[in-house]
Amino acid sequence: MNMTAPAPDLTKAAPLPIPTRTTCAYCGVGCGVIATPDGLGSAGIAGDPEHPANLGRLCVKGAALGETLGTGHRILHPAIHGVRTTWNRALDAVAKGIRDTVDMHGPEAVAFYLSGQLLTEDYYVANKLMKGFIGSANVDTNSRLCMASTVAGHRRAFGADIVPNCYEDLEEADLVVLVGSNTAWCHPVLWQRIEQAKAKHGTRIVTIDPRRTVTADSADLHLPIAPGMDSVLFARLLVEIAERKELDHDYVGRNTTGFDEALANARDIAPDRAVTAARCGLDATDLATFLDWWLATPKTVTCFSQGVNQSAQGTDKVNAILNAHLAAGRVGKPGAGPFSLTGQPNAMGGREVGGLANQLAAHMGFSPAEIDRVGRFWQAPRMAQGEGRKAVAMFEAIERGEIKALWVLCTNPAASLPRADAARAALRKLDFLAVSEVNAHADSLIEAATVVLPAAAWGEKNGTVTNSERRISRQRPFVAAPGESRPDWWQICEVARRLGHGAAFAYASPAEIFREHAALSAFENFGGRLFDIGGLADLSDEAYDALEPVQWPLPKGSKIGVKRLFAEGGFVHADGKARFVSLALPALKAERSAEYPLLLNTGRVRDQWHTMTRTGLSPRLARHRNAPFVEVHPEDAALYGLTDGGHAAISSPHGQVELRVVVTDTQQRGSLFAPIHWTDATAARARVGSLVHALTDPVSGQPDSKAVPVAIRPWAIRAQGFIVSRQRLPMPTWLSHARMTVTGGEVVNFASPRAPDALHDLLSNWLNLWTSPLNQRNPASDLYRSASLVRNRLEILLSTGPSADETGLAWATELLAKDPIDGATRRFILAGRAPSAGGGTSRQICACFGVHQSQIEEAARAGADSVEAIGKALKAGTNCGSCRPEIRKLLEEMKTRA
């Protein structure tokens, strides 16, 4: 099956660049972007100074979006069983697969698996088709893997999934508490706002995280809490609020229920500071400082993210935080409130339209009255009568053969779900699998599919997204979709039409879908549902195209949305009151054992996002962390025989990976950390998802990705090396390797237990370099290099030796970008170094300006002794600011060494 795009014709005249205001494709901050196409397949990217979420700021990932617009990796045509076909035949096949499954096994044998990267309009029609017309609620989303515990906690406490505050509160707060959030790396634009508040009026920052992240390095106080114990800490805070007279009796009396029970429960969990400190693994003085600061600071915002959500106790952790804010009356006030920082660009929009299996559209559930209301609005013939299967349960049902047909849109469960190997195997058990996807290299998903539908990508799609502060923004197209790619909403509606539901899905544009979505939010809503955007239900197509970012609620007759909610009560439970929630006694659900004595914590790195299907295309983003790794505490490294820069095999009952070792005291003893980004498309033997257990929170169904029992042992390596290539290479599966995009092509780093000479011979044969005139063999140093030069351009260079060669890699990467290579440089191709020394061989710190660690160290030795001084000398840290914490830490380490 050939689904790779041909090279673009660069001889065509470029159209005039027209700037388009759109929204970033990454995290839930929802930054405004101005994209200006260059006519050559890329675009200039700038922050939108008028967008309230970012006011012109962008992180390095957002700033590099223009580098990710190439189409060489794209799926361009529909296919059935790997054979190119027409759209009509492909859509007919999807409809037939669904219809046959329903006829033979019933609607519960069909499922949709969606993504927080879909636009709201895509999400809406998928939810409508499945829950109203196919008749099953088996619609879930990869947002289940990141935000479901927050949804459940909000619903238990507030009555609905409501974030009560706005981003401005981060700047107005006197104390910002970051729980389970490496904000500096994962939400850099919000981190800039927090840092500016600290510089402007002394806002204190507290981080609560088992790891000492770069965010913690910039905090006033870091609490290295034991895994899973967050709710113990906040239970103690609730007790102290009551005992130290900080309880807002008026607010609690008028607006809440269940306080006495929750307080008694908190006293059982955290009876005093000594017990709390012991259970949480915290220093007693640090615990006291946190409690004193929180209690003494009315303007406190508590932000929480994946470290809270991705836990077997996630919902209770959320409610423990909400309990404290409710008790102190610090909800929805300027500079005060609990704040969920969302992971994906449209996780919130998906939640609005019922993208989760336990919700209906417009923040409605599965009570008989709500089922009837939504059914009447949709005129739906076959409404689902109860909740569907959540993500992990959905794939377990596929394994058991209970779900026979699946449609996956805009995500890859074979890479991101827990027990990823089992998810991959489950896909092959299906009778029918449809995949709507942009990426031809989607890890094993495409190969398993019955039907593949080429989807439109960011920059080509038209619709809306909702960010973490309830702000709806437009995502506008500014480049044409390549090949036969089509929007997801169109694909879903075409299948619905073939299933006989054409009248209910006769949308001509995303604007029509959005108007119906807004109208449903207002339908029979007499103030009982806060999600109400009825004020947008009558937008014309032109007004929809021009829609400015707006927060909800926005009921009919309103012109502007509401910034903050619940400061004066008005919760969504039937009595209008919030609920204090009693918590289960916190305990790790999966304990360490003699066989698996360590806990694996998974997460993210600064310059990559999810499984790198987009960020992996950017040369700028590849240099910060160019290969998968595992962080280990020095004492654990000594105990298990590991060395910094060496390699290790990490195993769980579900799989094994092989990663480079980083020894660091930022990691707790007994715990490991590994990032999630690398899959079989970008590496081999590095899919961390294959280790993660399927343990889920009992309320939210969200998987626990932060405390997975694992074992670690040294992985003996005799040879390491790299390949730089102008083309994407089909690497052998037996070789542990990782890819990264560079200017002109790609780099593949590899490691092997084979001897360097034997490995080099194997790879030379694999790459057809054996007869190349550019060969250099040095048995004395076990160093071997081979290269191919075509028309004075480096096509491929292979280097193998006993250890990593960063200098040689930097030089080979530089050669790949040279076109042509002059005669004077040609004789240095196999030298492993440039004719003159440069500063680019150390780790890149600032991706915006390509500044490396060695350059920062040199500037510091010359007198630039602060982050600001480094910025003046090298520009590092002066654009997106994502690297500022690392620069600060590097300068502090240099001072300590001095």
PDB file of N, CA, C and O in Angstrom, residues 532-581:
ATOM      1  N   ASP A 532     -24.118  26.462  28.806  1.00  0.00           N
ATOM      2  CA  ASP A 532     -25.172  27.050  27.983  1.00  0.00           C
ATOM      3  C   ASP A 532     -24.520  28.065  27.064  1.00  0.00           C
ATOM      4  O   ASP A 532     -24.032  29.107  27.501  1.00  0.00           O
ATOM      5  N   ILE A 533     -24.466  27.753  25.783  1.00  0.00           N
ATOM      6  CA  ILE A 533     -23.930  28.699  24.794  1.00  0.00           C
ATOM      7  C   ILE A 533     -25.027  29.057  23.795  1.00  0.00           C
ATOM      8  O   ILE A 533     -24.783  29.265  22.610  1.00  0.00           O
ATOM      9  N   GLY A 534     -26.241  29.149  24.329  1.00  0.00           N
ATOM     10  CA  GLY A 534     -27.372  29.511  23.478  1.00  0.00           C
ATOM     11  C   GLY A 534     -27.197  30.850  22.794  1.00  0.00           C
ATOM     12  O   GLY A 534     -27.804  31.105  21.752  1.00  0.00           O
ATOM     13  N   GLY A 535     -26.358  31.719  23.366  1.00  0.00           N
ATOM     14  CA  GLY A 535     -26.098  33.010  22.734  1.00  0.00           C
ATOM     15  C   GLY A 535     -25.373  32.902  21.408  1.00  0.00           C
ATOM     16  O   GLY A 535     -25.275  33.890  20.665  1.00  0.00           O
ATOM     17  N   LEU A 536     -24.867  31.693  21.084  1.00  0.00           N
ATOM     18  CA  LEU A 536     -24.174  31.485  19.809  1.00  0.00           C
ATOM     19  C   LEU A 536     -24.979  30.624  18.847  1.00  0.00           C
ATOM     20  O   LEU A 536     -24.501  30.289  17.768  1.00  0.00           O
ATOM     21  N   ALA A 537     -26.200  30.273  19.216  1.00  0.00           N
ATOM     22  CA  ALA A 537     -26.983  29.334  18.419  1.00  0.00           C
ATOM     23  C   ALA A 537     -27.478  29.926  17.111  1.00  0.00           C
ATOM     24  O   ALA A 537     -27.848  29.176  16.196  1.00  0.00           O
ATOM     25  N   ASP A 538     -27.516  31.243  17.019  1.00  0.00           N
ATOM     26  CA  ASP A 538     -28.044  31.876  15.804  1.00  0.00           C
ATOM     27  C   ASP A 538     -26.946  32.553  14.986  1.00  0.00           C
ATOM     28  O   ASP A 538     -27.237  33.413  14.138  1.00  0.00           O
ATOM     29  N   LEU A 539     -25.691  32.170  15.205  1.00  0.00           N
ATOM     30  CA  LEU A 539     -24.610  32.776  14.430  1.00  0.00           C
ATOM     31  C   LEU A 539     -24.788  32.513  12.943  1.00  0.00           C
ATOM     32  O   LEU A 539     -25.055  31.373  12.527  1.00  0.00           O
ATOM     33  N   SER A 540     -24.619  33.534  12.147  1.00  0.00           N
ATOM     34  CA  SER A 540     -24.562  33.322  10.699  1.00  0.00           C
ATOM     35  C   SER A 540     -23.230  32.669  10.348  1.00  0.00           C
ATOM     36  O   SER A 540     -22.304  32.619  11.173  1.00  0.00           O
ATOM     37  N   ASP A 541     -23.136  32.176   9.120  1.00  0.00           N
ATOM     38  CA  ASP A 541     -21.859  31.603   8.688  1.00  0.00           C
ATOM     39  C   ASP A 541     -20.744  32.632   8.797  1.00  0.00           C
ATOM     40  O   ASP A 541     -19.618  32.310   9.211  1.00  0.00           O
ATOM     41  N   GLU A 542     -21.061  33.869   8.440  1.00  0.00           N
ATOM     42  CA  GLU A 542     -20.031  34.926   8.497  1.00  0.00           C
ATOM     43  C   GLU A 542     -19.634  35.216   9.945  1.00  0.00           C
ATOM     44  O   GLU A 542     -18.444  35.398  10.239  1.00  0.00           O
ATOM     45  N   ALA A 543     -20.610  35.240  10.848  1.00  0.00           N
ATOM     46  CA  ALA A 543     -20.297  35.494  12.251  1.00  0.00           C
ATOM     47  C   ALA A 543     -19.508  34.328  12.856  1.00  0.00           C
ATOM     48  O   ALA A 543     -18.634  34.534  13.714  1.00  0.00           O
ATOM     49  N   TYR A 544     -19.814  33.115  12.430  1.00  0.00           N
ATOM     50  CA  TYR A 544     -19.052  31.959  12.889  1.00  0.00           C
ATOM     51  C   TYR A 544     -17.604  32.059  12.419  1.00  0.00           C
ATOM     52  O   TYR A 544     -16.663  31.821  13.184  1.00  0.00           O
ATOM     53  N   ASP A 545     -17.419  32.413  11.156  1.00  0.00           N
ATOM     54  CA  ASP A 545     -16.058  32.559  10.633  1.00  0.00           C
ATOM     55  C   ASP A 545     -15.280  33.611  11.411  1.00  0.00           C
ATOM     56  O   ASP A 545     -14.072  33.470  11.629  1.00  0.00           O
ATOM     57  N   ALA A 546     -15.967  34.667  11.833  1.00  0.00           N
ATOM     58  CA  ALA A 546     -15.301  35.787  12.503  1.00  0.00           C
ATOM     59  C   ALA A 546     -15.325  35.669  14.025  1.00  0.00           C
ATOM     60  O   ALA A 546     -14.885  36.595  14.713  1.00  0.00           O
ATOM     61  N   LEU A 547     -15.835  34.545  14.563  1.00  0.00           N
ATOM     62  CA  LEU A 547     -16.037  34.424  16.006  1.00  0.00           C
ATOM     63  C   LEU A 547     -14.741  34.676  16.782  1.00  0.00           C
ATOM     64  O   LEU A 547     -13.710  34.058  16.531  1.00  0.00           O
ATOM     65  N   GLU A 548     -14.822  35.588  17.738  1.00  0.00           N
ATOM     66  CA  GLU A 548     -13.694  35.872  18.625  1.00  0.00           C
ATOM     67  C   GLU A 548     -13.715  34.904  19.810  1.00  0.00           C
ATOM     68  O   GLU A 548     -14.758  34.363  20.158  1.00  0.00           O
ATOM     69  N   PRO A 549     -12.578  34.662  20.442  1.00  0.00           N
ATOM     70  CA  PRO A 549     -12.552  33.773  21.605  1.00  0.00           C
ATOM     71  C   PRO A 549     -13.538  34.235  22.676  1.00  0.00           C
ATOM     72  O   PRO A 549     -13.586  35.419  23.018  1.00  0.00           O
ATOM     73  N   VAL A 550     -14.336  33.296  23.181  1.00  0.00           N
ATOM     74  CA  VAL A 550     -15.390  33.658  24.132  1.00  0.00           C
ATOM     75  C   VAL A 550     -15.537  32.549  25.168  1.00  0.00           C
ATOM     76  O   VAL A 550     -15.470  31.361  24.846  1.00  0.00           O
ATOM     77  N   GLN A 551     -15.741  32.947  26.429  1.00  0.00           N
ATOM     78  CA  GLN A 551     -15.945  31.970  27.491  1.00  0.00           C
ATOM     79  C   GLN A 551     -17.420  31.653  27.660  1.00  0.00           C
ATOM     80  O   GLN A 551     -18.291  32.471  27.362  1.00  0.00           O
ATOM     81  N   TRP A 552     -17.690  30.443  28.123  1.00  0.00           N
ATOM     82  CA  TRP A 552     -19.047  30.096  28.526  1.00  0.00           C
ATOM     83  C   TRP A 552     -19.096  30.054  30.047  1.00  0.00           C
ATOM     84  O   TRP A 552     -18.065  29.956  30.697  1.00  0.00           O
ATOM     85  N   PRO A 553     -20.321  30.169  30.628  1.00  0.00           N
ATOM     86  CA  PRO A 553     -21.644  30.202  29.992  1.00  0.00           C
ATOM     87  C   PRO A 553     -21.888  31.493  29.195  1.00  0.00           C
ATOM     88  O   PRO A 553     -21.418  32.561  29.564  1.00  0.00           O
ATOM     89  N   LEU A 554     -22.658  31.331  28.135  1.00  0.00           N
ATOM     90  CA  LEU A 554     -23.059  32.447  27.293  1.00  0.00           C
ATOM     91  C   LEU A 554     -24.505  32.195  26.841  1.00  0.00           C
ATOM     92  O   LEU A 554     -24.759  31.838  25.698  1.00  0.00           O
ATOM     93  N   PRO A 555     -25.454  32.344  27.751  1.00  0.00           N
ATOM     94  CA  PRO A 555     -26.849  32.043  27.398  1.00  0.00           C
ATOM     95  C   PRO A 555     -27.400  33.044  26.393  1.00  0.00           C
ATOM     96  O   PRO A 555     -26.799  34.096  26.136  1.00  0.00           O
ATOM     97  N   LYS A 556     -28.536  32.705  25.833  1.00  0.00           N
ATOM     98  CA  LYS A 556     -29.169  33.558  24.820  1.00  0.00           C
ATOM     99  C   LYS A 556     -29.392  34.952  25.379  1.00  0.00           C
ATOM    100  O   LYS A 556     -29.830  35.123  26.516  1.00  0.00           O
ATOM    101  N   GLY A 557     -29.031  35.951  24.591  1.00  0.00           N
ATOM    102  CA  GLY A 557     -29.152  37.340  25.010  1.00  0.00           C
ATOM    103  C   GLY A 557     -27.867  37.918  25.569  1.00  0.00           C
ATOM    104  O   GLY A 557     -27.741  39.136  25.708  1.00  0.00           O
ATOM    105  N   SER A 558     -26.877  37.049  25.878  1.00  0.00           N
ATOM    106  CA  SER A 558     -25.600  37.532  26.407  1.00  0.00           C
ATOM    107  C   SER A 558     -24.645  37.833  25.262  1.00  0.00           C
ATOM    108  O   SER A 558     -24.668  37.186  24.216  1.00  0.00           O
ATOM    109  N   LYS A 559     -23.782  38.798  25.493  1.00  0.00           N
ATOM    110  CA  LYS A 559     -22.783  39.165  24.489  1.00  0.00           C
ATOM    111  C   LYS A 559     -21.382  38.711  24.892  1.00  0.00           C
ATOM    112  O   LYS A 559     -20.529  38.497  24.051  1.00  0.00           O
ATOM    113  N   ILE A 560     -21.140  38.609  26.194  1.00  0.00           N
ATOM    114  CA  ILE A 560     -19.839  38.163  26.680  1.00  0.00           C
ATOM    115  C   ILE A 560     -20.056  37.031  27.677  1.00  0.00           C
ATOM    116  O   ILE A 560     -21.083  36.962  28.348  1.00  0.00           O
ATOM    117  N   GLY A 561     -19.061  36.145  27.768  1.00  0.00           N
ATOM    118  CA  GLY A 561     -19.165  35.026  28.673  1.00  0.00           C
ATOM    119  C   GLY A 561     -18.817  35.408  30.099  1.00  0.00           C
ATOM    120  O   GLY A 561     -18.490  36.560  30.407  1.00  0.00           O
ATOM    121  N   VAL A 562     -18.864  34.424  30.978  1.00  0.00           N
ATOM    122  CA  VAL A 562     -18.613  34.631  32.399  1.00  0.00           C
ATOM    123  C   VAL A 562     -17.198  34.173  32.720  1.00  0.00           C
ATOM    124  O   VAL A 562     -16.826  33.043  32.430  1.00  0.00           O
ATOM    125  N   LYS A 563     -16.400  35.069  33.344  1.00  0.00           N
ATOM    126  CA  LYS A 563     -15.020  34.723  33.672  1.00  0.00           C
ATOM    127  C   LYS A 563     -14.938  33.695  34.782  1.00  0.00           C
ATOM    128  O   LYS A 563     -14.160  32.746  34.715  1.00  0.00           O
ATOM    129  N   ARG A 564     -15.705  33.918  35.856  1.00  0.00           N
ATOM    130  CA  ARG A 564     -15.581  33.094  37.061  1.00  0.00           C
ATOM    131  C   ARG A 564     -16.958  32.631  37.513  1.00  0.00           C
ATOM    132  O   ARG A 564     -17.959  33.325  37.331  1.00  0.00           O
ATOM    133  N   LEU A 565     -16.974  31.468  38.151  1.00  0.00           N
ATOM    134  CA  LEU A 565     -18.222  30.878  38.624  1.00  0.00           C
ATOM    135  C   LEU A 565     -18.088  30.441  40.072  1.00  0.00           C
ATOM    136  O   LEU A 565     -16.992  30.145  40.554  1.00  0.00           O
ATOM    137  N   PHE A 566     -19.209  30.417  40.767  1.00  0.00           N
ATOM    138  CA  PHE A 566     -19.365  29.824  42.104  1.00  0.00           C
ATOM    139  C   PHE A 566     -18.867  30.706  43.251  1.00  0.00           C
ATOM    140  O   PHE A 566     -18.899  30.263  44.403  1.00  0.00           O
ATOM    141  N   ALA A 567     -18.399  31.918  42.991  1.00  0.00           N
ATOM    142  CA  ALA A 567     -17.982  32.770  44.106  1.00  0.00           C
ATOM    143  C   ALA A 567     -19.152  33.036  45.048  1.00  0.00           C
ATOM    144  O   ALA A 567     -18.961  33.209  46.256  1.00  0.00           O
ATOM    145  N   GLU A 568     -20.366  33.059  44.495  1.00  0.00           N
ATOM    146  CA  GLU A 568     -21.567  33.268  45.309  1.00  0.00           C
ATOM    147  C   GLU A 568     -22.461  32.029  45.287  1.00  0.00           C
ATOM    148  O   GLU A 568     -23.677  32.125  45.480  1.00  0.00           O
ATOM    149  N   GLY A 569     -21.863  30.871  45.061  1.00  0.00           N
ATOM    150  CA  GLY A 569     -22.658  29.651  44.999  1.00  0.00           C
ATOM    151  C   GLY A 569     -23.177  29.411  43.598  1.00  0.00           C
ATOM    152  O   GLY A 569     -22.490  29.651  42.612  1.00  0.00           O
ATOM    153  N   GLY A 570     -24.409  28.905  43.517  1.00  0.00           N
ATOM    154  CA  GLY A 570     -25.007  28.639  42.215  1.00  0.00           C
ATOM    155  C   GLY A 570     -24.489  27.376  41.566  1.00  0.00           C
ATOM    156  O   GLY A 570     -24.254  27.344  40.350  1.00  0.00           O
ATOM    157  N   PHE A 571     -24.298  26.328  42.358  1.00  0.00           N
ATOM    158  CA  PHE A 571     -23.772  25.078  41.823  1.00  0.00           C
ATOM    159  C   PHE A 571     -24.856  24.331  41.055  1.00  0.00           C
ATOM    160  O   PHE A 571     -26.024  24.721  41.051  1.00  0.00           O
ATOM    161  N   VAL A 572     -24.464  23.230  40.431  1.00  0.00           N
ATOM    162  CA  VAL A 572     -25.343  22.598  39.446  1.00  0.00           C
ATOM    163  C   VAL A 572     -26.134  21.436  40.031  1.00  0.00           C
ATOM    164  O   VAL A 572     -27.037  20.916  39.388  1.00  0.00           O
ATOM    165  N   HIS A 573     -25.829  21.006  41.231  1.00  0.00           N
ATOM    166  CA  HIS A 573     -26.677  20.001  41.869  1.00  0.00           C
ATOM    167  C   HIS A 573     -28.096  20.566  42.018  1.00  0.00           C
ATOM    168  O   HIS A 573     -28.295  21.793  42.039  1.00  0.00           O
ATOM    169  N   ALA A 574     -29.055  19.685  42.148  1.00  0.00           N
ATOM    170  CA  ALA A 574     -30.462  20.104  42.142  1.00  0.00           C
ATOM    171  C   ALA A 574     -30.782  21.135  43.216  1.00  0.00           C
ATOM    172  O   ALA A 574     -31.621  22.016  43.011  1.00  0.00           O
ATOM    173  N   ASP A 575     -30.091  21.073  44.355  1.00  0.00           N
ATOM    174  CA  ASP A 575     -30.351  22.038  45.424  1.00  0.00           C
ATOM    175  C   ASP A 575     -29.468  23.281  45.325  1.00  0.00           C
ATOM    176  O   ASP A 575     -29.509  24.155  46.199  1.00  0.00           O
ATOM    177  N   GLY A 576     -28.678  23.365  44.265  1.00  0.00           N
ATOM    178  CA  GLY A 576     -27.824  24.532  44.066  1.00  0.00           C
ATOM    179  C   GLY A 576     -26.594  24.563  44.944  1.00  0.00           C
ATOM    180  O   GLY A 576     -25.867  25.572  44.956  1.00  0.00           O
ATOM    181  N   LYS A 577     -26.322  23.487  45.654  1.00  0.00           N
ATOM    182  CA  LYS A 577     -25.195  23.470  46.598  1.00  0.00           C
ATOM    183  C   LYS A 577     -24.113  22.498  46.141  1.00  0.00           C
ATOM    184  O   LYS A 577     -24.392  21.464  45.526  1.00  0.00           O
ATOM    185  N   ALA A 578     -22.875  22.847  46.495  1.00  0.00           N
ATOM    186  CA  ALA A 578     -21.749  21.962  46.242  1.00  0.00           C
ATOM    187  C   ALA A 578     -21.725  20.855  47.282  1.00  0.00           C
ATOM    188  O   ALA A 578     -22.312  20.981  48.367  1.00  0.00           O
ATOM    189  N   ARG A 579     -21.026  19.774  46.949  1.00  0.00           N
ATOM    190  CA  ARG A 579     -20.905  18.649  47.856  1.00  0.00           C
ATOM    191  C   ARG A 579     -19.451  18.519  48.337  1.00  0.00           C
ATOM    192  O   ARG A 579     -18.531  18.433  47.521  1.00  0.00           O
ATOM    193  N   PHE A 580     -19.254  18.493  49.652  1.00  0.00           N
ATOM    194  CA  PHE A 580     -17.987  17.992  50.175  1.00  0.00           C
ATOM    195  C   PHE A 580     -17.992  16.477  49.989  1.00  0.00           C
ATOM    196  O   PHE A 580     -19.017  15.821  50.215  1.00  0.00           O
ATOM    197  N   VAL A 581     -16.852  15.918  49.607  1.00  0.00           N
ATOM    198  CA  VAL A 581     -16.780  14.497  49.293  1.00  0.00           C
ATOM    199  C   VAL A 581     -15.842  13.806  50.267  1.00  0.00           C
ATOM    200  O   VAL A 581     -14.687  14.221  50.431  1.00  0.00           O
TER     201      VAL A 581
END
